[in-house]
Coordinates of C-alpha atoms and ligand atoms in Angstrom, one line a residue:
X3 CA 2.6 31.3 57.3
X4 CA 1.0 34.7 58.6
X5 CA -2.4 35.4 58.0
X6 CA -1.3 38.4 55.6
X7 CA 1.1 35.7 53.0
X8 CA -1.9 33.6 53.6
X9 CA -4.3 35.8 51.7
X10 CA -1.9 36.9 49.6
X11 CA -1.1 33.7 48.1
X12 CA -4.7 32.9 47.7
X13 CA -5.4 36.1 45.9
X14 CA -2.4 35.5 43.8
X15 CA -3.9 31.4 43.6
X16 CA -7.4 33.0 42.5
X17 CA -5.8 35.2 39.9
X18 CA -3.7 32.5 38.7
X19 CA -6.5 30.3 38.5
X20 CA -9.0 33.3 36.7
X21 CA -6.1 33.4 33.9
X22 CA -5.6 30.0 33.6
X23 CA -8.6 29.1 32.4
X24 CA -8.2 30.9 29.3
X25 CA -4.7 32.8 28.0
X26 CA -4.4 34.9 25.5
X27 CA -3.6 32.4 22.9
X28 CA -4.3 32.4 19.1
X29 CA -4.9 29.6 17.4
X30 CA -5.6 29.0 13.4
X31 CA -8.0 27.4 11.8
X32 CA -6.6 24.2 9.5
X33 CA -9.3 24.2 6.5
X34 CA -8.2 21.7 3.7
X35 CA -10.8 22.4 1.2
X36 CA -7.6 22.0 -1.0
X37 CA -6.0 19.2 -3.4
X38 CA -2.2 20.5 -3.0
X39 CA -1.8 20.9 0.8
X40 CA 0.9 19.4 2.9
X41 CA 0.1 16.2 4.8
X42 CA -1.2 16.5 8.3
X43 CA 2.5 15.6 10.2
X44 CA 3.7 18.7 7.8
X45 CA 1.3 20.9 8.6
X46 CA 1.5 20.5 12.6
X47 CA 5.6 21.7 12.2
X48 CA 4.1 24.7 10.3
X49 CA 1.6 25.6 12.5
X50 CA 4.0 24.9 15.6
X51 CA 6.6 27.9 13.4
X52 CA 3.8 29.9 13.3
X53 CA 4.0 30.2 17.0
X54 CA 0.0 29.3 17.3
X55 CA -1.2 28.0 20.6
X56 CA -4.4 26.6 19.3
X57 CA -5.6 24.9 16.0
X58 CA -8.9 24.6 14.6
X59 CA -10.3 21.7 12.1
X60 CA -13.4 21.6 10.5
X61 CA -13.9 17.7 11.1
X62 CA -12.5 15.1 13.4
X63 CA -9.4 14.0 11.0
X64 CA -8.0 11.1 12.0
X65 CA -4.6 11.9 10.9
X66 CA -4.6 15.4 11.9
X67 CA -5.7 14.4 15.6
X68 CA -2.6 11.4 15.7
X69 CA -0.4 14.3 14.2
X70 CA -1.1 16.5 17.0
X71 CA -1.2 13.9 19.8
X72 CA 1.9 14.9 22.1
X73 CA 2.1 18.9 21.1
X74 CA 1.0 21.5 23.1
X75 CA -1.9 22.8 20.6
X76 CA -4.8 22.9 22.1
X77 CA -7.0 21.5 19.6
X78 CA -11.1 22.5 18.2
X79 CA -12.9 19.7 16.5
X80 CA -15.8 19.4 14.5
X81 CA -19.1 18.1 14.4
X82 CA -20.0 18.1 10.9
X83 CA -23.5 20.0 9.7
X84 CA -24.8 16.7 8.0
X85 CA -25.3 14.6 10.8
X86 CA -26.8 17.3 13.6
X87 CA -30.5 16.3 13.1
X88 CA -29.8 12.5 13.1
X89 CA -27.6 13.3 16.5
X90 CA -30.2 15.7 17.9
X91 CA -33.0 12.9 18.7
X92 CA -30.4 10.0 19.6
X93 CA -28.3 9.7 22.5
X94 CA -26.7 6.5 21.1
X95 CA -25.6 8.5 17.8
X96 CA -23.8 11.2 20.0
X97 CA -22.2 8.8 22.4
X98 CA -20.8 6.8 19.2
X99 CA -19.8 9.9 17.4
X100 CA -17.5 11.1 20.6
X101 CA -17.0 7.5 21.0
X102 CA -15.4 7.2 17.7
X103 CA -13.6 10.9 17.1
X104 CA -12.7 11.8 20.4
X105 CA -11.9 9.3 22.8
X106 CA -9.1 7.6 20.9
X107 CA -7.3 10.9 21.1
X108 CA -7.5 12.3 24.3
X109 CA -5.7 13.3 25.8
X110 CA -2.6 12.8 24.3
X111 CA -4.0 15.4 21.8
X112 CA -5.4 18.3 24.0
X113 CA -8.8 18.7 22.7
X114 CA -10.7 21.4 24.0
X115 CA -13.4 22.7 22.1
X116 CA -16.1 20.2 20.7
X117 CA -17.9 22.8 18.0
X118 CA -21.3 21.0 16.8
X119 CA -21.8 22.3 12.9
X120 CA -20.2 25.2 11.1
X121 CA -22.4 28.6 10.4
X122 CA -25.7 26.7 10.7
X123 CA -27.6 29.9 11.2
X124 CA -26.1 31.2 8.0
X125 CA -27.5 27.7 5.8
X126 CA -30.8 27.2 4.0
X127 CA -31.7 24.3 5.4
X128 CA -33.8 25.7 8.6
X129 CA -34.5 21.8 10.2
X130 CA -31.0 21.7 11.3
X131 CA -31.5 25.3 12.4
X132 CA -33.5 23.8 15.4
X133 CA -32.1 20.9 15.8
X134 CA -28.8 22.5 16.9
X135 CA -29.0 23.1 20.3
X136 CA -30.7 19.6 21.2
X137 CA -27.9 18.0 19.1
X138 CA -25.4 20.3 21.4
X139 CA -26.9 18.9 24.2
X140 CA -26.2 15.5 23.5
X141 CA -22.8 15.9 22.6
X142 CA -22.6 17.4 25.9
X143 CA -24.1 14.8 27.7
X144 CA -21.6 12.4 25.7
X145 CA -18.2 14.6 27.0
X146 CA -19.6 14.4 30.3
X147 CA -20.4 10.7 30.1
X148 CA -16.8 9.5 28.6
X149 CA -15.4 12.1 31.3
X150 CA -13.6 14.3 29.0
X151 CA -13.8 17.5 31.2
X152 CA -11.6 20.0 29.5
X153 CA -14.0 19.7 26.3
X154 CA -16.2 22.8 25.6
X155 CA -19.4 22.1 23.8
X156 CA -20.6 25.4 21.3
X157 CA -21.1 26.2 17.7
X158 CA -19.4 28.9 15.2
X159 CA -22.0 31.3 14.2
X160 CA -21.0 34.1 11.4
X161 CA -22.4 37.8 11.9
X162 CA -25.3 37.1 10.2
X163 CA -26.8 36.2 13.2
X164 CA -27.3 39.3 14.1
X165 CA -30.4 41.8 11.8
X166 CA -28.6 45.0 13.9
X167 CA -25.3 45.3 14.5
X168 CA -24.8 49.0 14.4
X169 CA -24.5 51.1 16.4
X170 CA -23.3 48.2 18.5
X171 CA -25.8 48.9 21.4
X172 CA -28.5 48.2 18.6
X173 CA -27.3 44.6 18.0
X174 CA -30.1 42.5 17.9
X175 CA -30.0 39.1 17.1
X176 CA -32.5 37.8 13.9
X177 CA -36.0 37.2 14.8
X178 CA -36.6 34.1 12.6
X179 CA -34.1 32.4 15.4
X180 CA -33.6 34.6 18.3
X181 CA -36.5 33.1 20.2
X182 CA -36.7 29.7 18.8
X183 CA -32.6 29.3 18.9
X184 CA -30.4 31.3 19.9
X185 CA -31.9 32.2 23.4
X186 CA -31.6 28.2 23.9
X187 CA -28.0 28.4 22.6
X188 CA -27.1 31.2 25.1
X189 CA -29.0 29.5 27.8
X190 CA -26.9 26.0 27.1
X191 CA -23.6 28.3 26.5
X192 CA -24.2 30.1 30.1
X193 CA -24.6 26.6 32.0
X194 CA -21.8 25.2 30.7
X195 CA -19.9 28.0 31.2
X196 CA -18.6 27.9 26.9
X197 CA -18.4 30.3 24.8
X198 CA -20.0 32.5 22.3
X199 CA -18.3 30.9 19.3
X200 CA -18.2 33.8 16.8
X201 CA -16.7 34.1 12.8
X202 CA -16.1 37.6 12.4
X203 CA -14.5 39.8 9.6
X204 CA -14.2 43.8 8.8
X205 CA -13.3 42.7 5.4
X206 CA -16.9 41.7 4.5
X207 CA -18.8 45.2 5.7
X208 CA -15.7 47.5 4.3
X209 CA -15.5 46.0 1.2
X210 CA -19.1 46.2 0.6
X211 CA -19.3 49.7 1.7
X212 CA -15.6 51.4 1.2
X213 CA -16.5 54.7 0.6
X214 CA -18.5 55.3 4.4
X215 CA -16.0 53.0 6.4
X216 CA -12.8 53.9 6.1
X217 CA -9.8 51.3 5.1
X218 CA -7.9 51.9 8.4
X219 CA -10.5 51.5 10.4
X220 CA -11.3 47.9 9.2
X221 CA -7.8 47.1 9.3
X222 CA -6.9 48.2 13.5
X223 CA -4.7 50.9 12.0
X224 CA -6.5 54.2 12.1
X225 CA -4.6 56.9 14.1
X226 CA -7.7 59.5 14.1
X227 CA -11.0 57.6 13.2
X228 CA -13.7 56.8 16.5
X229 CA -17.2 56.5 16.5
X230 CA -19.1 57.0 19.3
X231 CA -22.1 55.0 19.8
X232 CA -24.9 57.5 20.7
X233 CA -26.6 54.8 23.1
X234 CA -23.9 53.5 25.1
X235 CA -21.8 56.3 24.8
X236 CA -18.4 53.5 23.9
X237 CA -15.9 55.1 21.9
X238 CA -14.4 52.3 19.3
X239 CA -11.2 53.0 17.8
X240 CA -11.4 50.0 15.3
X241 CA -14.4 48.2 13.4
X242 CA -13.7 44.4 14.8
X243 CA -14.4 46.2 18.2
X244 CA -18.0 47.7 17.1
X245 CA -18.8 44.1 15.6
X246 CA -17.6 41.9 18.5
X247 CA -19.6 44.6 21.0
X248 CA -22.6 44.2 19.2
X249 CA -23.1 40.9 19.5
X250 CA -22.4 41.5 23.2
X251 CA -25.4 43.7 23.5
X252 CA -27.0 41.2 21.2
X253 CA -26.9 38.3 24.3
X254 CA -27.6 41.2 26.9
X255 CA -30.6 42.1 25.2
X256 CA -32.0 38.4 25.6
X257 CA -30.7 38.5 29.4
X258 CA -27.2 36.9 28.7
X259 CA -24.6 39.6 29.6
X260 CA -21.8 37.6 30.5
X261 CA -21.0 34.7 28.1
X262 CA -17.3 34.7 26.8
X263 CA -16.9 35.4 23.2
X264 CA -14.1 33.3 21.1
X265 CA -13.3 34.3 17.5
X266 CA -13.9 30.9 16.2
X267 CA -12.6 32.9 12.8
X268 CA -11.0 35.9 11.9
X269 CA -9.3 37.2 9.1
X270 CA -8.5 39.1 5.9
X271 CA -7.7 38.2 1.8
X272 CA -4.2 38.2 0.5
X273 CA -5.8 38.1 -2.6
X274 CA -9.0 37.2 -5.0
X275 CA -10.1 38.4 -8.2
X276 CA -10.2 42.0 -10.1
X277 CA -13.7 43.1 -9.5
X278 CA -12.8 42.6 -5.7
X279 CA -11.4 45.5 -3.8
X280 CA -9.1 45.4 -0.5
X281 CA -8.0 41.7 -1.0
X282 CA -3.8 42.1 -1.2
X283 CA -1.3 40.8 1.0
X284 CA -0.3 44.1 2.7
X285 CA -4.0 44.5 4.0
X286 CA -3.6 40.6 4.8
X287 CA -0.2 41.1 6.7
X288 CA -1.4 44.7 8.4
X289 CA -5.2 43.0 9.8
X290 CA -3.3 39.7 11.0
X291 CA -0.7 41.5 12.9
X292 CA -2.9 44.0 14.2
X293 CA -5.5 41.8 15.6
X294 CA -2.5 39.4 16.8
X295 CA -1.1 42.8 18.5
X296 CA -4.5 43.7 20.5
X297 CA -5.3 40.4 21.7
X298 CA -2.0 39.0 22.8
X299 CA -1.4 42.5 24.5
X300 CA -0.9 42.1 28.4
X301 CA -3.0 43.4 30.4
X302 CA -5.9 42.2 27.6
X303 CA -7.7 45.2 26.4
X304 CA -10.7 43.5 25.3
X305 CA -13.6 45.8 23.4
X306 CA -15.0 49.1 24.8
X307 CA -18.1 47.0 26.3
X308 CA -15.9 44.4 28.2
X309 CA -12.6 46.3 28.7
X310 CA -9.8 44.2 30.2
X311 CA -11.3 40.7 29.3
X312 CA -9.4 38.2 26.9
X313 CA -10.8 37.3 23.8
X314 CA -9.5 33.9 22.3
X315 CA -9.2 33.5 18.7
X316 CA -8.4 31.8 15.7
X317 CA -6.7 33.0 12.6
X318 CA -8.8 31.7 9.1
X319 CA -6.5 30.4 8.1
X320 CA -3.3 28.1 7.9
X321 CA -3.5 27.8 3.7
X322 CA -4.7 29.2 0.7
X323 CA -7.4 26.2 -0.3
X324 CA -8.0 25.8 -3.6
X325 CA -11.3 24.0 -3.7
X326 CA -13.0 26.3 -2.2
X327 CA -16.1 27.3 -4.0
X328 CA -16.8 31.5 -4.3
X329 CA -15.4 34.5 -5.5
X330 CA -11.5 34.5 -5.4
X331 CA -10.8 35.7 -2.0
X332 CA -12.4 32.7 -0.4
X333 CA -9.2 30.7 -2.0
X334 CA -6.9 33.6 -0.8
X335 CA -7.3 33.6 3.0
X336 CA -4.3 31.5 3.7
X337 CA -1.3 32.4 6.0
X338 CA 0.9 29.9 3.7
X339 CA 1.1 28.8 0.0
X340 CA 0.3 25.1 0.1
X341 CA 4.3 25.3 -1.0
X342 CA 4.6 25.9 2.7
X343 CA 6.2 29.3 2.2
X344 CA 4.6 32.0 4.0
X345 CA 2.5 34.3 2.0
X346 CA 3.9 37.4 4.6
X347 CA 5.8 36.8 7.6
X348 CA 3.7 36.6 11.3
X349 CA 3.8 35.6 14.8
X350 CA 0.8 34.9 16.5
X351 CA 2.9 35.0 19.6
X352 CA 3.4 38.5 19.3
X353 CA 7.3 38.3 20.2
X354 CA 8.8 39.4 17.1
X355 CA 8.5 43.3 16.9
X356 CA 7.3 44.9 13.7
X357 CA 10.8 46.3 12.5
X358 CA 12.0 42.7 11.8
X359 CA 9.6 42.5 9.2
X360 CA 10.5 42.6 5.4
X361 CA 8.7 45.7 3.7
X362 CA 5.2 44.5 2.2
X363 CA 4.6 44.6 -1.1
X364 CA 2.5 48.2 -1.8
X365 CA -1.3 47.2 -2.3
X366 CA -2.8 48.3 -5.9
X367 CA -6.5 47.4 -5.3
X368 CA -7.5 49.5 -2.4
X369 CA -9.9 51.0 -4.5
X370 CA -12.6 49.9 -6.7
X371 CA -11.3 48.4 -10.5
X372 CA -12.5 50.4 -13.0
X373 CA -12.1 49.0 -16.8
X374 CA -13.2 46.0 -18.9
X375 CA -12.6 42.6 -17.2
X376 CA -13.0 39.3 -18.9
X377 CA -13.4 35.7 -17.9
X378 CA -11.1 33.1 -19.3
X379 CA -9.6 29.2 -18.9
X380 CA -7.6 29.2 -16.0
X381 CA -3.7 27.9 -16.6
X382 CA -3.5 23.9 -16.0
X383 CA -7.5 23.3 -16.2
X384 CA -9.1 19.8 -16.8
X385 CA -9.9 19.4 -20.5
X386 CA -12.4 16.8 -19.6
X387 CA -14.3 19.2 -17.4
X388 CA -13.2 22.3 -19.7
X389 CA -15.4 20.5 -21.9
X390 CA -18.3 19.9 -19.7
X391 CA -18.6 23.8 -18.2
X392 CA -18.4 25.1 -22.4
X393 CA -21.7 23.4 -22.1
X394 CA -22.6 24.3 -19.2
X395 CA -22.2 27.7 -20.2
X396 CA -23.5 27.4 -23.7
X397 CA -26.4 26.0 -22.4
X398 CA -27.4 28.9 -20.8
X399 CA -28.8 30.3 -23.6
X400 CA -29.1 33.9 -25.0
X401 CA -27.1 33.4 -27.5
X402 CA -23.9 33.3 -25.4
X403 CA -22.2 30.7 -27.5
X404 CA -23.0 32.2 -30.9
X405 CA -19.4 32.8 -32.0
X406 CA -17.9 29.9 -31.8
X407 CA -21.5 28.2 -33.9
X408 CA -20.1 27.2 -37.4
X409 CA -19.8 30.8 -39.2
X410 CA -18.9 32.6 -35.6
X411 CA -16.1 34.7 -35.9
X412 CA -14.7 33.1 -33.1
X413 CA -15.3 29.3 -35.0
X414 CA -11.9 28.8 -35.8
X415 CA -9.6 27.8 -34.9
X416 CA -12.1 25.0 -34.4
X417 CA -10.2 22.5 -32.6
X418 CA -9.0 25.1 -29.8
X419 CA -11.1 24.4 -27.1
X420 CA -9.5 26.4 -24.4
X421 CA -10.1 29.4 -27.1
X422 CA -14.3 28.3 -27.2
X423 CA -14.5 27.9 -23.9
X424 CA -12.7 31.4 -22.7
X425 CA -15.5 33.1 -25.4
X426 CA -18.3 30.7 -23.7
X427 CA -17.2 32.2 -20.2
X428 CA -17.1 35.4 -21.0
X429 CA -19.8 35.5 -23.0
X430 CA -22.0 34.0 -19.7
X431 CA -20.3 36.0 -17.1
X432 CA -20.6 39.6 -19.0
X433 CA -24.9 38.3 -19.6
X434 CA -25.1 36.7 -16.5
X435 CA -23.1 38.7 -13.3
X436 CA -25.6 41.3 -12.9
X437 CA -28.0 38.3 -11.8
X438 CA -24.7 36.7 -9.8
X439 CA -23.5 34.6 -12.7
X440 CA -19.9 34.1 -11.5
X441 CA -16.5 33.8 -13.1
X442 CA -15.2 30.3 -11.6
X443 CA -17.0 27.3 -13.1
X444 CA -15.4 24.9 -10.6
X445 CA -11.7 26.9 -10.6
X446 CA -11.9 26.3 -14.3
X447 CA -11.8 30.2 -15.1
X448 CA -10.1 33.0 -14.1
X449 CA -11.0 37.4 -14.4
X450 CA -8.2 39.2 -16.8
X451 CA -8.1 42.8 -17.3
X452 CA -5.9 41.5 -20.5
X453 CA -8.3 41.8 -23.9
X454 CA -8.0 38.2 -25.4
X455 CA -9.7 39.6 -28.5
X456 CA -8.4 38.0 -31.5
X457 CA -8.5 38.9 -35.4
X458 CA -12.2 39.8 -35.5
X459 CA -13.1 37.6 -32.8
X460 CA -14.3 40.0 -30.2
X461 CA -14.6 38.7 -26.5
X462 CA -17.7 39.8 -24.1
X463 CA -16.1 42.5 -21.3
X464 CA -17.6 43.1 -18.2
X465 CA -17.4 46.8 -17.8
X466 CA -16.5 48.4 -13.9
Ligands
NAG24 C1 -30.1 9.9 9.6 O1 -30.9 8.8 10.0 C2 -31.7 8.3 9.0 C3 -32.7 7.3 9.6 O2 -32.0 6.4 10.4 C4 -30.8 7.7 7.9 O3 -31.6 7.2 6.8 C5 -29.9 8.8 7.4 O4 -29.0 8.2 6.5 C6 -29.1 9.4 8.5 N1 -28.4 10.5 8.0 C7 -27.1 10.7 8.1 C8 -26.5 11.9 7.5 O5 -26.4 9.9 8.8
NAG25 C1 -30.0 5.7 17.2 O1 -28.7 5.4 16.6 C2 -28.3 4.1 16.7 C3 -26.9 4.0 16.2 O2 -26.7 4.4 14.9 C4 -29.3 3.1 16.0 O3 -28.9 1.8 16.1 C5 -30.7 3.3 16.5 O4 -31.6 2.6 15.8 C6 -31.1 4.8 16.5 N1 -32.3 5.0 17.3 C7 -33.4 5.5 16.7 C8 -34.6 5.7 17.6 O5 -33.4 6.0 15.6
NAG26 C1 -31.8 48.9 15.4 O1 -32.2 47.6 15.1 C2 -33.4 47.4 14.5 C3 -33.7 46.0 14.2 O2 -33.4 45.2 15.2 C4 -33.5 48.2 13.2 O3 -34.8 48.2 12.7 C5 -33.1 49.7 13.5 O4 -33.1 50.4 12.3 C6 -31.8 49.7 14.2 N1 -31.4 51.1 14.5 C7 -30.5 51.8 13.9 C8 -30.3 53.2 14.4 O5 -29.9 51.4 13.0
NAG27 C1 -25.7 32.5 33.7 O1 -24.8 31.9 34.5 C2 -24.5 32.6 35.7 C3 -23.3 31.9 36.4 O2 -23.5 30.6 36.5 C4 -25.8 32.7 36.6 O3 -25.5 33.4 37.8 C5 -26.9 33.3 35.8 O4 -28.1 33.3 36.5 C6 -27.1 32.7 34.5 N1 -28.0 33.5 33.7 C7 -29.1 33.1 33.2 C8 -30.0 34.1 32.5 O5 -29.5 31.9 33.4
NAG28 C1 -6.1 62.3 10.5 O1 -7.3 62.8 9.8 C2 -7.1 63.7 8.8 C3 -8.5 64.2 8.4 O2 -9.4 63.2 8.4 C4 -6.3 63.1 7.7 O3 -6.1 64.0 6.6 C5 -5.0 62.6 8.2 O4 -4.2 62.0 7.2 C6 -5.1 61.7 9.4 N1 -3.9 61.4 10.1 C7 -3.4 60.2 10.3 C8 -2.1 60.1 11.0 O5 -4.1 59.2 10.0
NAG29 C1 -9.9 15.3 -15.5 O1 -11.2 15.2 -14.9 C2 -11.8 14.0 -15.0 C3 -13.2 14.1 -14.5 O2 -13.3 14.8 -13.3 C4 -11.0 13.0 -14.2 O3 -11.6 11.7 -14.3 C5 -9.5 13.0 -14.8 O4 -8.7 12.1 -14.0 C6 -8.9 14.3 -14.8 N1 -7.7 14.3 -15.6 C7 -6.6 14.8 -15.1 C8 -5.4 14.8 -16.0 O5 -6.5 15.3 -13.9
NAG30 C1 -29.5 38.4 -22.7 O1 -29.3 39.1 -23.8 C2 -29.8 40.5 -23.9 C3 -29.5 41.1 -25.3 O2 -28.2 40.9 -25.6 C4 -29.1 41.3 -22.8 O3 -29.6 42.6 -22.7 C5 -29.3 40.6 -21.4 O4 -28.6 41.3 -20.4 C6 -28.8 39.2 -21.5 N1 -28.9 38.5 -20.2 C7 -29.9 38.0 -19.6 C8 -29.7 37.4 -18.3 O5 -31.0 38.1 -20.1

């Protein structure tokens, strides 16, 4: 071999090598905050016909780590938030917790990112806060010590890490932690050479503020919106890029420059309740393919302030769960109905070109709801808890379950309790929203924009 193939090959080796260590793969995230979801076997055929490379669980499930033993998913596991602190001061707890979880499954089932809590920056409870990166530690320590070396140790943080993130050179992570936690985190994350685990989603800042950022740009579509950030001088052609970038000024600013970020979560609603805007299944459909587009694209693009690297991800998420607690779109992030059928067709390998699509259905809540709204029993809910959140309700006082009192004029019919607890919800949520009273009561109760207003039985509204 001359000296010239020689080096050629190795360059090509090096390259190989660079690449190999992380492809552009996307993954999605298997929650099952739900009671109606396919069992774990199931769900491993759909994800594997969603063409996802990657699959993220919020736990170490048994059953879903035997169903995936023997694919090619390259699998992210949980350490749940309850038992950080106890882990954080005791080796033996770590050791017994990989010992337990992982171990048995690998690595038949290729397990390759170890994430220690969910969000805990984004939870009251501040001791775990500080326990984190000591209980990261230790779950390192354990990976090393039951030598399972493709396992990277980090945690999932959401955007509210951050107490700047615009422009994106202003990022700036929170001062209550930055010192205390995350320049630890970043320190552990550099050493071990993990990543910068990162839940990130336009839909949150757009929806809060459509009027000043523009649809498009939250959803990678805009033909002629940039912003140019004054600072850097980055052009951004979409609003995941400004969000991703400033938490990569955020590390720089503590002295990390060059930690890899990972959407740990990404994502937008297919659908959620009437006073939310922006949550339909052709914004859904147009945000999943776009992001899928950008960062399976060859050569990677990355963001304006790390052009050309590859960003791993993870779609949130493979269902719509029905447990989950929150306004509507929380329950509407799925890519499937728990039926199994697809809520819009996608392909996180980025293979099948757009045309093939079917046309989406066209969105009719891209702008705010104006009208009356009210809060009523949901079809198919518990009567034994139907019973329990009327007085729940009713027991909020201010006279919100008047009418249906003996002499109401929603009393009768007397024995209809679907009909007294509707009037008790919307009674509490058109008192009680303005101070965040919600319209859920456990997936009990559902918004309507459909008065159900009977003979002089007048229902509470809320009024957009
Ligand atoms: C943590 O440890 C304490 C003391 O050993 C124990 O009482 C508690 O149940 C543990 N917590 C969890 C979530 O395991
Ligand atoms: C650490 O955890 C182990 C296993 O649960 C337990 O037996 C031991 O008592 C704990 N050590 C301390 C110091 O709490
Ligand atoms: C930059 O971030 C700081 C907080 O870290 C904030 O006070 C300031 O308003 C931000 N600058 C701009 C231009 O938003
Ligand atoms: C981060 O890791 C790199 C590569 O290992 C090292 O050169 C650098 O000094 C580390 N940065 C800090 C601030 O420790
Ligand atoms: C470009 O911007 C103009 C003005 O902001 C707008 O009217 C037009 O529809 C945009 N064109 C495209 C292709 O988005
Ligand atoms: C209704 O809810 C109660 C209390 O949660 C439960 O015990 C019961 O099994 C439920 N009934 C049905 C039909 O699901
Ligand atoms: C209680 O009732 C009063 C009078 O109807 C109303 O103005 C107020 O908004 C209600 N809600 C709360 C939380 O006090």
């Amino acid at each position: 071999m001359g000296l010239f193939t020689f080096l050629l090959l190795s360059l090509l080796g090096l390259a190989c090598y660079t690449s190999a260590e992380i492809s552009p793969q996307i993954g999605v995230c298997y929650g099952q905050l739900g009671n109606n979801l396919p069992p774990p076997p199931k769900s491993v055929e759909l994800i594997k016909n969603l063409k996802a490379n990657r699959v993220k669980i919020y736990d170490a499930n048994p059953e879903i780590l035997k169903a995936l033993k023997g694919t090619d998913l390259q699998v992210s596991v949980m350490v749940p938030n309850e038992i950080i602190t106890n882990i954080s001061s005791n080796q033996t707890l770590a050791d017994q917790w990989v010992l337990a979880n992982v171990v048995p499954f690998y690595p038949e089932t290729m397990i390759r990112y170890l994430l220690v809590g969910n969000e805990i920056l984004s939870q009251p409870d501040t001791t775990t806060w500080f326990n984190l990166v000591p209980a990261m530690r230790r779950i390192k320590y354990s990976v090393k010590k039951y030598k399972l070396h493709k396992i990277k140790v980090g945690t999932p943080l959401a955007m509210d890490v951050l107490e700047s993130s615009f422009p994106p050179s202003n990022g700036t992570f929170r001062s209550d932690v930055s010192v205390k936690v995350v320049k630890p985190l970043l320190q552990f994350l550099n050493r071990t050479k993990s990543f910068f685990f990162l839940d990130v989603y336009t839909f949150f800042p757009w929806s809060s503020d459509p009027i000043n950022i523009k649809l498009d740009y939250a959803l990678l579509m805009a033909k002629n919106i940039t912003y140019t950030d004054p600072v850097s001088g980055l052009t951004y052609t979409n609003l995941l890029d400004q969000m991703l970038d400033s938490v990569v000024f955020a590390m720089k600013r503590l002295g990390y420059p060059n930690i890899r970020l990972f959407i740990a979560e990404t994502g937008w609603p297919n659908g959620g309740d009437i006073d939310q805007i922006g949550c339909n299944i052709y914004n859904a459909a147009t945000y999943n393919r776009n992001v899928v587009k950008k960062l399976m694209s060859k050569p990677p693009v990355g963001t304006p302030a790390r052009p050309g690297t590859v960003l791993p991800a993870f779609l949130f998420a493979l269902y719509n769960e029905n447990q989950k607690p929150g306004p509507g779109t929380e329950r509407h992030f799925g890519l499937l109905y728990p039926n199994e059928k697809n809520v819009y067709e996608i392909d996180l390998s980025a293979k099948t070109p757009e045309s093939e699509y079917k046309p989406l259905p066209i969105p009719t809540n891209n702008e705010p709801y104006k009208g009356k709204i009210w809060c009523v029993v949901a079809k198919g809910a518990n009567r034994t808890e139907l019973a329990s959140a009327l007085s729940y309700a009713c027991g909020q006082g201010n006279g919100t379950c008047d009418p249906i009192q003996p002499g109401g004029k929603c009393y009768k019919p007397i024995k209809s309790l679907v009909r007294h607890a509707s009037l008790a919800f919307s009674s509490y949520w058109a008192q009680f929203r303005n101070v965040g009273g919600t319209c859920y009561f456990n997936g009990l109760a559902i918004q309507t924009a459909k008065d159900p207003s009977y003979g002089s039985c007048k229902f509470p509204s809320v009024t957009l």
